[in-house]
Every structure is written in structure tokens, then in C-alpha cells.
Amino acid sequence: MNGNHTGGSAGSYTPLEPKADRETVRRHNLSLVLRAVRDEGEVTRAGVSARVGLTRAAVSSLVEQLLESGFLSESGKTFSGQAGRPGTVLKVARTGVAGIGVEINVDYVAVCVVDLAGTDRVRLVDHLDNRGAPPAQVLARAARIAARALTSAAEQELRPVGAELALPGLISAGTVRQAPNLGWAQVAAETRFAEALAALRPGLPALPVHSENEANLAALAELWFGGLGEVRSFLYLTGEIGVGGALVLDGELLRGAHGFAGEIGHVVVSADGPECRCGSRGCLEQYAGQSALLRAAGIDESTGAAGVAELERRAGAGDERAVTALGQAGLMLGRVLSGAVNLFDPDAVVLGGIYRPLMPWLSPPAGGELAGRVVSGLWPDDSGRLRASSPAADAARGAAALVVQDVLADPVAYGISGPSGD
């Protein structure tokens, strides 16, 4: 991977101007064709030509290179959607190049492998208590799970060409600057994970490793695989032990000057509130994070996912303490979200992680705060704007898909051969 992720869409279907050198034009147009086939699902050469604005002869040359290199496959069926003879149908290959994503969180590690179509092909989740564990130990655990996933991928004839780590905290240049809930500071996560994974796969090529904030990757997964439809600007919150956030504007992540935008869990909602791991007091996380929610509901906060399921069960049964805890969390979420909506004017607010199953109890108080605090007219119709995330979108899948985005952007870098002219 190039490590310079934009985090947004793969770009428009625009051929380069002829003044660019031939190899640059070729690489750009191979990407155009590959992305067009991926986006269409099934399409003929003529259909690709119509979509990307290249001649049929140019598209045929590019398609042959993509077929020969294993990026595309051609089915026997034909389709006659355009004038002229029916054409055979192209699809992205279900074998070959893929991406692997590894989400490391406080109480679990999730690993996902996706193919060029973005299909989830391997998924492993191990529930582990990573709090207080040495970073090297946690990263070694994650590497072992990733190695298992890579073995499963190989059995399906998939070849991940890079790994993306999804990490909770401030990530910069491959280093976790700060991850309060893990207790990490200045951890060279990419290097340590890559070394641990390489040690488990002797004799095999080292896998390039990059990293990103887990909320950013979950937001990208929502953008690419969720049910947002035409929505391209949204605020994403993920509830775990902490509260992560990401803002997507016009299909691109807003990163901030240092890449740390979105730390909404550490917005102060009560100046004299409980002390937070970040060093401040009264952060949103202290009212709406997983531990805070379980504690307020009278559930052992160390029970993790089982505790969240119990909270949902109790709330569904009308347990007063559980319903009150969720109501208070929803209220605080709504207050913080209303400020963010006033500031950034997104089309939607999406709640993921533990918030998704708890939406029936979080949504009314949060929605009430949004209705009362968002500038009049900014959200003239708030119906459906506060919504649960898609079950198909999570940080591990977003991480794996980000690897695939790099491949789609420049397939030549990942094994395309062929003539330099087309």
C-alpha cells in the first residue's frame, strides 16, 4: 500500500488528458476500468466504455490486461444492454488480490478479509481483555488471529496484499500517540504488528502494514457498505469502552490539522463530572461509554459484550435502572451531537458499535436534544437523520476495504503487467 489513504471515494470516471505520459495514462485508465466493473457488479466491455468515456478498443485492451493479471473474470453469459452484438459479462475476480483489516479494541480483536468486490470473505473475532496488557502482547495476539485469517484466505485462493490496523486513539505515522482506554502511549503499532506477523509466517513475503483510527474506518465502512443511499456527509459515532467519532464530508474524511479530528468522546458535557482517562473531567465517554452505561445500569462493566446484551434485555423488559441509564446516555449524546450538527451541518448522524442495538432507548432522548438545540431550519426535517449504523459496516471491514481501495486506485502497483500503451 502507499500509506497515503484519502479515505474517500475512488474518484470520478475521468480519463487523463493526452498530454500526460503514456504510462501514467495507462495506470489511470486501468484503475478507471477496474473500478467501473467493481461498481457495476456485472457489465460488458461496451458498458464500461459508456461509463468511463473511453473507446471500446481502448477498454478492450485494458480489460485484457486486467483479465490476464487475475483482477477480472469473464463469465460465459452475454448481455445486450447496448446497440450491437451482445457482449460477455465482466466481474471482478473472486480470487487473487484482497485486503485484511485488524481491529484492536479494549475487549476484542476482530479480523476481516475482503476481496476486490468488497465482499467479506473471512471474519474472526476473539474476545480478549486488552486493558493493561503490554502493547507488544496485544499486538502479538492480534498477529496470531490475523495469521489464522490469512490461512483461511489462502484456502479460498485469496492473496491479501496489505494489512490495515484499526486502533482506538490518536494515530500518526504508524504510532499510537495516545489510546487512554488501552493504556497505550507512543506505541509503534505498525512495526510491532508487522514483526509479530512476519515471525508467524517464515519464508513468506512480509505484508505491508498501515494503521488508522478505528472510528474513521468504521465511518468509511458505513460510507461504502452501509445503507446511507445518497448521503455523503454524515457524523459517525461508535460506542465501545470509549466513544469514537468521525466526520465524513462529501465522501471524504475530515482529518484535522494533525489527523486527530473526531475525538467527540472527549467533548466535555459536565465540567465537574467524573475524571476521564484522557486527563479531563466530565467527558461524554463518562456518560455514554460502555463502562459508564453498564455501571449506571447496575451491570458488571467487565462483562463487555455480554453485559451490553444484558443491558438490552433489561431495557426491553422495562427495568427502570437500565432504562434510566440509557435515557441519561441518550441525553448527553444528543447535547454533544447537536453542537456538532450546528458546527458541521451533516446530512445524518449515524450511531454504531454498542449504540446500534440500544437505539430504541437512546434515540428518543438524543433526538429530543437535537430537535431542541440544532439551529432552527438547519435540519428542517429530522426524520431518519439520526440512525443506527448498518450491521454490514464495522472498523475491521473498513480497514480491509481501505487496502482494496489502494489496489483499485493503482492496480499496476499490485501485479498488472502488459503493454505500456493502450
mmCIF file of N, CA, C and O in Angstrom, residues 342-409:
data_model
loop_
_atom_site.group_PDB
_atom_site.id
_atom_site.type_symbol
_atom_site.label_atom_id
_atom_site.label_comp_id
_atom_site.label_asym_id
_atom_site.label_seq_id
_atom_site.Cartn_x
_atom_site.Cartn_y
_atom_site.Cartn_z
ATOM 1 N N ASN A 342 -24.645 21.669 14.515
ATOM 2 C CA ASN A 342 -24.614 23.114 14.293
ATOM 3 C C ASN A 342 -23.301 23.554 13.651
ATOM 4 O O ASN A 342 -23.258 24.484 12.848
ATOM 5 N N LEU A 343 -22.215 22.885 14.005
ATOM 6 C CA LEU A 343 -20.893 23.284 13.519
ATOM 7 C C LEU A 343 -20.616 22.793 12.102
ATOM 8 O O LEU A 343 -20.045 23.526 11.284
ATOM 9 N N PHE A 344 -21.053 21.540 11.790
ATOM 10 C CA PHE A 344 -20.632 20.926 10.524
ATOM 11 C C PHE A 344 -21.762 20.693 9.526
ATOM 12 O O PHE A 344 -21.491 20.368 8.370
ATOM 13 N N ASP A 345 -23.007 20.797 9.939
ATOM 14 C CA ASP A 345 -24.146 20.667 9.028
ATOM 15 C C ASP A 345 -24.129 19.357 8.227
ATOM 16 O O ASP A 345 -24.205 19.365 7.000
ATOM 17 N N PRO A 346 -24.022 18.180 8.888
ATOM 18 C CA PRO A 346 -24.088 16.916 8.156
ATOM 19 C C PRO A 346 -25.521 16.584 7.765
ATOM 20 O O PRO A 346 -26.475 17.132 8.329
ATOM 21 N N ASP A 347 -25.665 15.673 6.819
ATOM 22 C CA ASP A 347 -26.998 15.226 6.413
ATOM 23 C C ASP A 347 -27.563 14.186 7.367
ATOM 24 O O ASP A 347 -28.778 13.969 7.402
ATOM 25 N N ALA A 348 -26.697 13.502 8.112
ATOM 26 C CA ALA A 348 -27.165 12.444 9.007
ATOM 27 C C ALA A 348 -26.182 12.273 10.153
ATOM 28 O O ALA A 348 -25.009 12.656 10.053
ATOM 29 N N VAL A 349 -26.675 11.709 11.238
ATOM 30 C CA VAL A 349 -25.848 11.265 12.355
ATOM 31 C C VAL A 349 -26.069 9.769 12.494
ATOM 32 O O VAL A 349 -27.210 9.311 12.596
ATOM 33 N N VAL A 350 -24.969 9.011 12.469
ATOM 34 C CA VAL A 350 -25.041 7.551 12.496
ATOM 35 C C VAL A 350 -24.393 7.051 13.792
ATOM 36 O O VAL A 350 -23.265 7.425 14.114
ATOM 37 N N LEU A 351 -25.113 6.213 14.512
ATOM 38 C CA LEU A 351 -24.605 5.647 15.758
ATOM 39 C C LEU A 351 -24.295 4.171 15.557
ATOM 40 O O LEU A 351 -25.163 3.385 15.156
ATOM 41 N N GLY A 352 -23.029 3.799 15.825
ATOM 42 C CA GLY A 352 -22.600 2.413 15.625
ATOM 43 C C GLY A 352 -22.049 1.805 16.904
ATOM 44 O O GLY A 352 -22.206 2.339 17.999
ATOM 45 N N GLY A 353 -21.391 0.664 16.763
ATOM 46 C CA GLY A 353 -20.858 -0.049 17.915
ATOM 47 C C GLY A 353 -21.988 -0.524 18.810
ATOM 48 O O GLY A 353 -23.018 -1.013 18.338
ATOM 49 N N ILE A 354 -21.834 -0.354 20.123
ATOM 50 C CA ILE A 354 -22.872 -0.818 21.053
ATOM 51 C C ILE A 354 -24.142 0.001 20.937
ATOM 52 O O ILE A 354 -25.206 -0.428 21.410
ATOM 53 N N TYR A 355 -24.069 1.185 20.309
ATOM 54 C CA TYR A 355 -25.257 2.024 20.213
ATOM 55 C C TYR A 355 -26.305 1.435 19.268
ATOM 56 O O TYR A 355 -27.501 1.712 19.421
ATOM 57 N N ARG A 356 -25.851 0.659 18.296
ATOM 58 C CA ARG A 356 -26.799 0.154 17.293
ATOM 59 C C ARG A 356 -27.931 -0.653 17.919
ATOM 60 O O ARG A 356 -29.107 -0.368 17.658
ATOM 61 N N PRO A 357 -27.659 -1.666 18.772
ATOM 62 C CA PRO A 357 -28.785 -2.409 19.353
ATOM 63 C C PRO A 357 -29.537 -1.632 20.426
ATOM 64 O O PRO A 357 -30.649 -2.015 20.798
ATOM 65 N N LEU A 358 -28.929 -0.546 20.921
ATOM 66 C CA LEU A 358 -29.550 0.216 22.002
ATOM 67 C C LEU A 358 -30.313 1.436 21.501
ATOM 68 O O LEU A 358 -30.816 2.238 22.293
ATOM 69 N N MET A 359 -30.426 1.580 20.180
ATOM 70 C CA MET A 359 -31.077 2.750 19.599
ATOM 71 C C MET A 359 -32.522 2.970 20.062
ATOM 72 O O MET A 359 -32.944 4.120 20.220
ATOM 73 N N PRO A 360 -33.320 1.920 20.298
ATOM 74 C CA PRO A 360 -34.701 2.181 20.739
ATOM 75 C C PRO A 360 -34.781 3.027 22.003
ATOM 76 O O PRO A 360 -35.773 3.749 22.207
ATOM 77 N N TRP A 361 -33.771 2.985 22.856
ATOM 78 C CA TRP A 361 -33.777 3.746 24.104
ATOM 79 C C TRP A 361 -32.913 5.006 24.020
ATOM 80 O O TRP A 361 -33.183 5.969 24.712
ATOM 81 N N LEU A 362 -31.897 4.992 23.179
ATOM 82 C CA LEU A 362 -31.031 6.162 23.034
ATOM 83 C C LEU A 362 -31.640 7.214 22.115
ATOM 84 O O LEU A 362 -31.448 8.420 22.315
ATOM 85 N N SER A 363 -32.340 6.770 21.086
ATOM 86 C CA SER A 363 -32.808 7.677 20.048
ATOM 87 C C SER A 363 -33.801 8.730 20.539
ATOM 88 O O SER A 363 -33.660 9.911 20.193
ATOM 89 N N PRO A 364 -34.810 8.375 21.353
ATOM 90 C CA PRO A 364 -35.763 9.425 21.769
ATOM 91 C C PRO A 364 -35.122 10.587 22.529
ATOM 92 O O PRO A 364 -35.330 11.751 22.144
ATOM 93 N N PRO A 365 -34.322 10.332 23.581
ATOM 94 C CA PRO A 365 -33.709 11.489 24.262
ATOM 95 C C PRO A 365 -32.681 12.213 23.395
ATOM 96 O O PRO A 365 -32.598 13.447 23.429
ATOM 97 N N ALA A 366 -31.902 11.464 22.624
ATOM 98 C CA ALA A 366 -30.918 12.107 21.750
ATOM 99 C C ALA A 366 -31.619 12.942 20.686
ATOM 100 O O ALA A 366 -31.227 14.083 20.402
ATOM 101 N N GLY A 367 -32.666 12.377 20.094
ATOM 102 C CA GLY A 367 -33.424 13.102 19.082
ATOM 103 C C GLY A 367 -34.094 14.342 19.643
ATOM 104 O O GLY A 367 -34.179 15.375 18.977
ATOM 105 N N GLY A 368 -34.569 14.243 20.885
ATOM 106 C CA GLY A 368 -35.183 15.405 21.519
ATOM 107 C C GLY A 368 -34.192 16.546 21.706
ATOM 108 O O GLY A 368 -34.517 17.712 21.478
ATOM 109 N N GLU A 369 -32.963 16.192 22.114
ATOM 110 C CA GLU A 369 -31.925 17.214 22.259
ATOM 111 C C GLU A 369 -31.570 17.838 20.914
ATOM 112 O O GLU A 369 -31.383 19.058 20.813
ATOM 113 N N LEU A 370 -31.471 17.007 19.886
ATOM 114 C CA LEU A 370 -31.179 17.533 18.551
ATOM 115 C C LEU A 370 -32.282 18.475 18.089
ATOM 116 O O LEU A 370 -32.011 19.559 17.549
ATOM 117 N N ALA A 371 -33.526 18.086 18.322
ATOM 118 C CA ALA A 371 -34.646 18.925 17.889
ATOM 119 C C ALA A 371 -34.656 20.265 18.611
ATOM 120 O O ALA A 371 -34.993 21.302 18.026
ATOM 121 N N GLY A 372 -34.262 20.257 19.883
ATOM 122 C CA GLY A 372 -34.319 21.473 20.665
ATOM 123 C C GLY A 372 -33.092 22.349 20.568
ATOM 124 O O GLY A 372 -33.155 23.552 20.867
ATOM 125 N N ARG A 373 -31.959 21.783 20.159
ATOM 126 C CA ARG A 373 -30.704 22.527 20.209
ATOM 127 C C ARG A 373 -30.089 22.841 18.840
ATOM 128 O O ARG A 373 -29.243 23.729 18.737
ATOM 129 N N VAL A 374 -30.457 22.094 17.801
ATOM 130 C CA VAL A 374 -29.939 22.403 16.469
ATOM 131 C C VAL A 374 -30.595 23.688 15.965
ATOM 132 O O VAL A 374 -31.796 23.913 16.158
ATOM 133 N N VAL A 375 -29.802 24.545 15.348
ATOM 134 C CA VAL A 375 -30.300 25.828 14.846
ATOM 135 C C VAL A 375 -31.543 25.617 13.992
ATOM 136 O O VAL A 375 -31.567 24.733 13.115
ATOM 137 N N SER A 376 -32.553 26.396 14.248
ATOM 138 C CA SER A 376 -33.819 26.268 13.531
ATOM 139 C C SER A 376 -33.599 26.365 12.027
ATOM 140 O O SER A 376 -32.953 27.289 11.533
ATOM 141 N N GLY A 377 -34.131 25.383 11.312
ATOM 142 C CA GLY A 377 -34.016 25.367 9.858
ATOM 143 C C GLY A 377 -32.828 24.602 9.334
ATOM 144 O O GLY A 377 -32.763 24.295 8.142
ATOM 145 N N LEU A 378 -31.859 24.287 10.219
ATOM 146 C CA LEU A 378 -30.682 23.561 9.748
ATOM 147 C C LEU A 378 -31.049 22.140 9.366
ATOM 148 O O LEU A 378 -30.554 21.596 8.377
ATOM 149 N N TRP A 379 -31.895 21.523 10.189
ATOM 150 C CA TRP A 379 -32.449 20.209 9.866
ATOM 151 C C TRP A 379 -33.964 20.358 9.800
ATOM 152 O O TRP A 379 -34.666 20.027 10.751
ATOM 153 N N PRO A 380 -34.494 20.890 8.694
ATOM 154 C CA PRO A 380 -35.935 21.155 8.637
ATOM 155 C C PRO A 380 -36.782 19.904 8.808
ATOM 156 O O PRO A 380 -37.906 19.976 9.299
ATOM 157 N N ASP A 381 -36.263 18.781 8.404
ATOM 158 C CA ASP A 381 -36.981 17.519 8.579
ATOM 159 C C ASP A 381 -35.992 16.513 9.138
ATOM 160 O O ASP A 381 -35.129 16.010 8.417
ATOM 161 N N ASP A 382 -36.090 16.214 10.450
ATOM 162 C CA ASP A 382 -35.090 15.346 11.064
ATOM 163 C C ASP A 382 -35.454 13.867 10.963
ATOM 164 O O ASP A 382 -34.786 13.013 11.534
ATOM 165 N N SER A 383 -36.502 13.555 10.228
ATOM 166 C CA SER A 383 -36.916 12.164 10.087
ATOM 167 C C SER A 383 -35.815 11.335 9.436
ATOM 168 O O SER A 383 -35.389 11.596 8.317
ATOM 169 N N GLY A 384 -35.343 10.331 10.157
ATOM 170 C CA GLY A 384 -34.338 9.426 9.611
ATOM 171 C C GLY A 384 -32.926 9.954 9.645
ATOM 172 O O GLY A 384 -32.001 9.264 9.228
ATOM 173 N N ARG A 385 -32.714 11.162 10.135
ATOM 174 C CA ARG A 385 -31.360 11.716 10.130
ATOM 175 C C ARG A 385 -30.510 11.162 11.258
ATOM 176 O O ARG A 385 -29.290 11.107 11.145
ATOM 177 N N LEU A 386 -31.137 10.811 12.367
ATOM 178 C CA LEU A 386 -30.438 10.112 13.443
ATOM 179 C C LEU A 386 -30.730 8.641 13.251
ATOM 180 O O LEU A 386 -31.866 8.200 13.368
ATOM 181 N N ARG A 387 -29.717 7.874 12.920
ATOM 182 C CA ARG A 387 -29.962 6.479 12.522
ATOM 183 C C ARG A 387 -28.895 5.546 13.065
ATOM 184 O O ARG A 387 -27.792 5.971 13.420
ATOM 185 N N ALA A 388 -29.261 4.275 13.124
ATOM 186 C CA ALA A 388 -28.317 3.240 13.542
ATOM 187 C C ALA A 388 -27.420 2.867 12.376
ATOM 188 O O ALA A 388 -27.819 2.949 11.206
ATOM 189 N N SER A 389 -26.207 2.460 12.688
ATOM 190 C CA SER A 389 -25.290 2.024 11.640
ATOM 191 C C SER A 389 -25.765 0.713 11.029
ATOM 192 O O SER A 389 -26.582 -0.003 11.597
ATOM 193 N N SER A 390 -25.226 0.417 9.875
ATOM 194 C CA SER A 390 -25.546 -0.840 9.201
ATOM 195 C C SER A 390 -24.791 -1.993 9.858
ATOM 196 O O SER A 390 -23.627 -1.843 10.222
ATOM 197 N N PRO A 391 -25.425 -3.161 10.011
ATOM 198 C CA PRO A 391 -24.696 -4.321 10.548
ATOM 199 C C PRO A 391 -23.572 -4.786 9.635
ATOM 200 O O PRO A 391 -22.694 -5.526 10.057
ATOM 201 N N ALA A 392 -23.576 -4.326 8.372
ATOM 202 C CA ALA A 392 -22.536 -4.736 7.417
ATOM 203 C C ALA A 392 -21.297 -3.863 7.509
ATOM 204 O O ALA A 392 -20.309 -4.107 6.816
ATOM 205 N N ALA A 393 -21.341 -2.831 8.368
ATOM 206 C CA ALA A 393 -20.240 -1.875 8.419
ATOM 207 C C ALA A 393 -19.588 -1.879 9.795
ATOM 208 O O ALA A 393 -20.255 -1.666 10.801
ATOM 209 N N ASP A 394 -18.294 -2.161 9.838
ATOM 210 C CA ASP A 394 -17.547 -2.065 11.085
ATOM 211 C C ASP A 394 -16.103 -1.721 10.757
ATOM 212 O O ASP A 394 -15.693 -1.687 9.592
ATOM 213 N N ALA A 395 -15.312 -1.440 11.788
ATOM 214 C CA ALA A 395 -13.954 -0.949 11.570
ATOM 215 C C ALA A 395 -13.068 -1.976 10.890
ATOM 216 O O ALA A 395 -12.217 -1.623 10.057
ATOM 217 N N ALA A 396 -13.213 -3.257 11.236
ATOM 218 C CA ALA A 396 -12.370 -4.284 10.613
ATOM 219 C C ALA A 396 -12.631 -4.374 9.120
ATOM 220 O O ALA A 396 -11.698 -4.463 8.311
ATOM 221 N N ARG A 397 -13.901 -4.317 8.745
ATOM 222 C CA ARG A 397 -14.224 -4.371 7.314
ATOM 223 C C ARG A 397 -13.776 -3.095 6.618
ATOM 224 O O ARG A 397 -13.270 -3.131 5.489
ATOM 225 N N GLY A 398 -13.954 -1.961 7.278
ATOM 226 C CA GLY A 398 -13.478 -0.714 6.700
ATOM 227 C C GLY A 398 -11.976 -0.726 6.487
ATOM 228 O O GLY A 398 -11.470 -0.221 5.485
ATOM 229 N N ALA A 399 -11.253 -1.328 7.450
ATOM 230 C CA ALA A 399 -9.798 -1.407 7.326
ATOM 231 C C ALA A 399 -9.396 -2.264 6.137
ATOM 232 O O ALA A 399 -8.525 -1.886 5.335
ATOM 233 N N ALA A 400 -10.023 -3.427 6.001
ATOM 234 C CA ALA A 400 -9.706 -4.308 4.872
ATOM 235 C C ALA A 400 -10.069 -3.649 3.550
ATOM 236 O O ALA A 400 -9.331 -3.748 2.562
ATOM 237 N N ALA A 401 -11.201 -2.962 3.532
ATOM 238 C CA ALA A 401 -11.642 -2.304 2.299
ATOM 239 C C ALA A 401 -10.725 -1.158 1.920
ATOM 240 O O ALA A 401 -10.578 -0.841 0.735
ATOM 241 N N LEU A 402 -10.083 -0.524 2.902
ATOM 242 C CA LEU A 402 -9.155 0.559 2.596
ATOM 243 C C LEU A 402 -7.940 0.028 1.842
ATOM 244 O O LEU A 402 -7.400 0.703 0.958
ATOM 245 N N VAL A 403 -7.513 -1.186 2.172
ATOM 246 C CA VAL A 403 -6.431 -1.828 1.404
ATOM 247 C C VAL A 403 -6.879 -2.009 -0.039
ATOM 248 O O VAL A 403 -6.142 -1.708 -0.990
ATOM 249 N N VAL A 404 -8.111 -2.493 -0.208
ATOM 250 C CA VAL A 404 -8.638 -2.722 -1.557
ATOM 251 C C VAL A 404 -8.761 -1.413 -2.325
ATOM 252 O O VAL A 404 -8.537 -1.368 -3.546
ATOM 253 N N GLN A 405 -9.107 -0.330 -1.633
ATOM 254 C CA GLN A 405 -9.185 0.965 -2.308
ATOM 255 C C GLN A 405 -7.843 1.347 -2.929
ATOM 256 O O GLN A 405 -7.783 1.922 -4.016
ATOM 257 N N ASP A 406 -6.749 1.030 -2.227
ATOM 258 C CA ASP A 406 -5.423 1.301 -2.788
ATOM 259 C C ASP A 406 -5.185 0.500 -4.062
ATOM 260 O O ASP A 406 -4.595 0.992 -5.028
ATOM 261 N N VAL A 407 -5.645 -0.749 -4.048
ATOM 262 C CA VAL A 407 -5.491 -1.603 -5.235
ATOM 263 C C VAL A 407 -6.297 -1.033 -6.396
ATOM 264 O O VAL A 407 -5.807 -0.939 -7.528
ATOM 265 N N LEU A 408 -7.537 -0.662 -6.133
ATOM 266 C CA LEU A 408 -8.393 -0.114 -7.186
ATOM 267 C C LEU A 408 -7.828 1.184 -7.751
ATOM 268 O O LEU A 408 -7.986 1.481 -8.932
ATOM 269 N N ALA A 409 -7.153 1.955 -6.902
ATOM 270 C CA ALA A 409 -6.603 3.235 -7.344
ATOM 271 C C ALA A 409 -5.392 3.068 -8.248
ATOM 272 O O ALA A 409 -5.117 3.932 -9.091
#
